[in-house]
Amino acid sequence: MKIAICDDEMHFIDALCPLLEQWAKECGIKLTLYRFTNGDDLIAAHQSECMDLIFLDIIMPLLSGLDVAREFRNTNQDVPIVFLTSSREFAVDSYEVKAFNYLIKPVDQAKLFLALDDFLKTFNLPKTFFTAKTVDGFCRIVTADVDYLEAQNKQVLVHLTNGRTIAIRELFSKCAEVFSPENGFCCCHRSYIVNLSNVERFSKTEVTTSHNAVIPISRNNYAAFKETYFNHMFE
């Protein structure tokens, strides 16, 4: 598990790390900690390392914790964030960027461990990930969160069930290997792959997903799509 701590006060990071290591040891988790004193370094590191969880101080010079979180969300990075602050006034703002939790400094060990236990429940859920190249670096996509994929020029648009779209720099053929019928997806058109679990209805010319997306079915793909869909539904 990769956990990053970003705080402009190094003594706070030094105090938090032993608590995280203690929790990981008690849970039998192999933990790698990353320490940052500014948001720019954290953003750069996350692009290559794909952190599992981030502890982020809200009040920092230059780039605040909320600014960093907005940067992650604007680039479709759904990494869980636990905000750290000595003031409760930013609690409402933390919901704007879908913070996983919000802890007041100095951090109480019992509350910290409880937040970590809650995170572990979601972390341990069986998930299939696809790590893809983006214009900024890399992002990790949960395949179950994908509504459909769309090939567009030299990139692939990954449309998520939450309404977001991630542009990735991967070959559509590579995506088709990951988002395959074995994993619950089907290529209904040479430029589209749809999540079969999200299919609301379909005709000979188009598919409508449960998230109101309408995507085409090509004449050559219809028979194979129909067979794959019903095989998926009656597994």
PDB file of N, CA and C in Angstrom, residues 5 9-21 35 106-107 109 112:
ATOM      1  N   ILE A   5       2.049  11.600   2.443  1.00  0.00           N
ATOM      2  CA  ILE A   5       1.738  12.649   3.418  1.00  0.00           C
ATOM      3  C   ILE A   5       2.297  13.949   2.878  1.00  0.00           C
ATOM      4  N   GLU A   9       4.845  21.310   7.374  1.00  0.00           N
ATOM      5  CA  GLU A   9       5.537  21.191   8.660  1.00  0.00           C
ATOM      6  C   GLU A   9       6.140  19.793   8.773  1.00  0.00           C
ATOM      7  N   MET A  10       7.447  19.716   8.622  1.00  0.00           N
ATOM      8  CA  MET A  10       8.117  18.412   8.602  1.00  0.00           C
ATOM      9  C   MET A  10       7.977  17.683   9.931  1.00  0.00           C
ATOM     10  N   HIS A  11       7.914  18.412  11.025  1.00  0.00           N
ATOM     11  CA  HIS A  11       7.786  17.747  12.329  1.00  0.00           C
ATOM     12  C   HIS A  11       6.458  17.023  12.443  1.00  0.00           C
ATOM     13  N   PHE A  12       5.422  17.523  11.753  1.00  0.00           N
ATOM     14  CA  PHE A  12       4.133  16.835  11.780  1.00  0.00           C
ATOM     15  C   PHE A  12       4.223  15.529  10.990  1.00  0.00           C
ATOM     16  N   ILE A  13       4.899  15.576   9.843  1.00  0.00           N
ATOM     17  CA  ILE A  13       5.085  14.354   9.045  1.00  0.00           C
ATOM     18  C   ILE A  13       5.856  13.316   9.855  1.00  0.00           C
ATOM     19  N   ASP A  14       6.891  13.781  10.552  1.00  0.00           N
ATOM     20  CA  ASP A  14       7.699  12.866  11.372  1.00  0.00           C
ATOM     21  C   ASP A  14       6.875  12.232  12.483  1.00  0.00           C
ATOM     22  N   ALA A  15       5.874  12.953  12.983  1.00  0.00           N
ATOM     23  CA  ALA A  15       5.022  12.415  14.042  1.00  0.00           C
ATOM     24  C   ALA A  15       3.957  11.464  13.484  1.00  0.00           C
ATOM     25  N   LEU A  16       3.484  11.732  12.265  1.00  0.00           N
ATOM     26  CA  LEU A  16       2.413  10.923  11.686  1.00  0.00           C
ATOM     27  C   LEU A  16       2.917   9.592  11.140  1.00  0.00           C
ATOM     28  N   CYS A  17       4.104   9.588  10.585  1.00  0.00           N
ATOM     29  CA  CYS A  17       4.621   8.367   9.946  1.00  0.00           C
ATOM     30  C   CYS A  17       4.681   7.164  10.892  1.00  0.00           C
ATOM     31  N   PRO A  18       5.199   7.316  12.133  1.00  0.00           N
ATOM     32  CA  PRO A  18       5.230   6.154  13.035  1.00  0.00           C
ATOM     33  C   PRO A  18       3.840   5.604  13.345  1.00  0.00           C
ATOM     34  N   LEU A  19       2.838   6.473  13.394  1.00  0.00           N
ATOM     35  CA  LEU A  19       1.471   6.013  13.649  1.00  0.00           C
ATOM     36  C   LEU A  19       0.959   5.192  12.462  1.00  0.00           C
ATOM     37  N   LEU A  20       1.253   5.647  11.261  1.00  0.00           N
ATOM     38  CA  LEU A  20       0.839   4.902  10.067  1.00  0.00           C
ATOM     39  C   LEU A  20       1.543   3.557   9.999  1.00  0.00           C
ATOM     40  N   GLU A  21       2.812   3.544  10.343  1.00  0.00           N
ATOM     41  CA  GLU A  21       3.573   2.292  10.339  1.00  0.00           C
ATOM     42  C   GLU A  21       3.054   1.327  11.400  1.00  0.00           C
ATOM     43  N   ARG A  35       6.832  11.232   1.577  1.00  0.00           N
ATOM     44  CA  ARG A  35       6.746  12.483   2.327  1.00  0.00           C
ATOM     45  C   ARG A  35       6.951  13.672   1.388  1.00  0.00           C
ATOM     46  N   PRO A 106      -3.924  18.491  16.518  1.00  0.00           N
ATOM     47  CA  PRO A 106      -3.080  17.296  16.377  1.00  0.00           C
ATOM     48  C   PRO A 106      -3.954  16.046  16.220  1.00  0.00           C
ATOM     49  N   VAL A 107      -3.513  15.149  15.387  1.00  0.00           N
ATOM     50  CA  VAL A 107      -4.325  13.986  15.040  1.00  0.00           C
ATOM     51  C   VAL A 107      -4.413  13.014  16.210  1.00  0.00           C
ATOM     52  N   GLN A 109      -4.870   9.453  17.692  1.00  0.00           N
ATOM     53  CA  GLN A 109      -4.524   8.135  17.162  1.00  0.00           C
ATOM     54  C   GLN A 109      -5.755   7.276  16.920  1.00  0.00           C
ATOM     55  N   LEU A 112      -7.500   8.478  13.854  1.00  0.00           N
ATOM     56  CA  LEU A 112      -6.677   8.159  12.682  1.00  0.00           C
ATOM     57  C   LEU A 112      -6.832   6.699  12.299  1.00  0.00           C
TER      58      LEU A 112
END
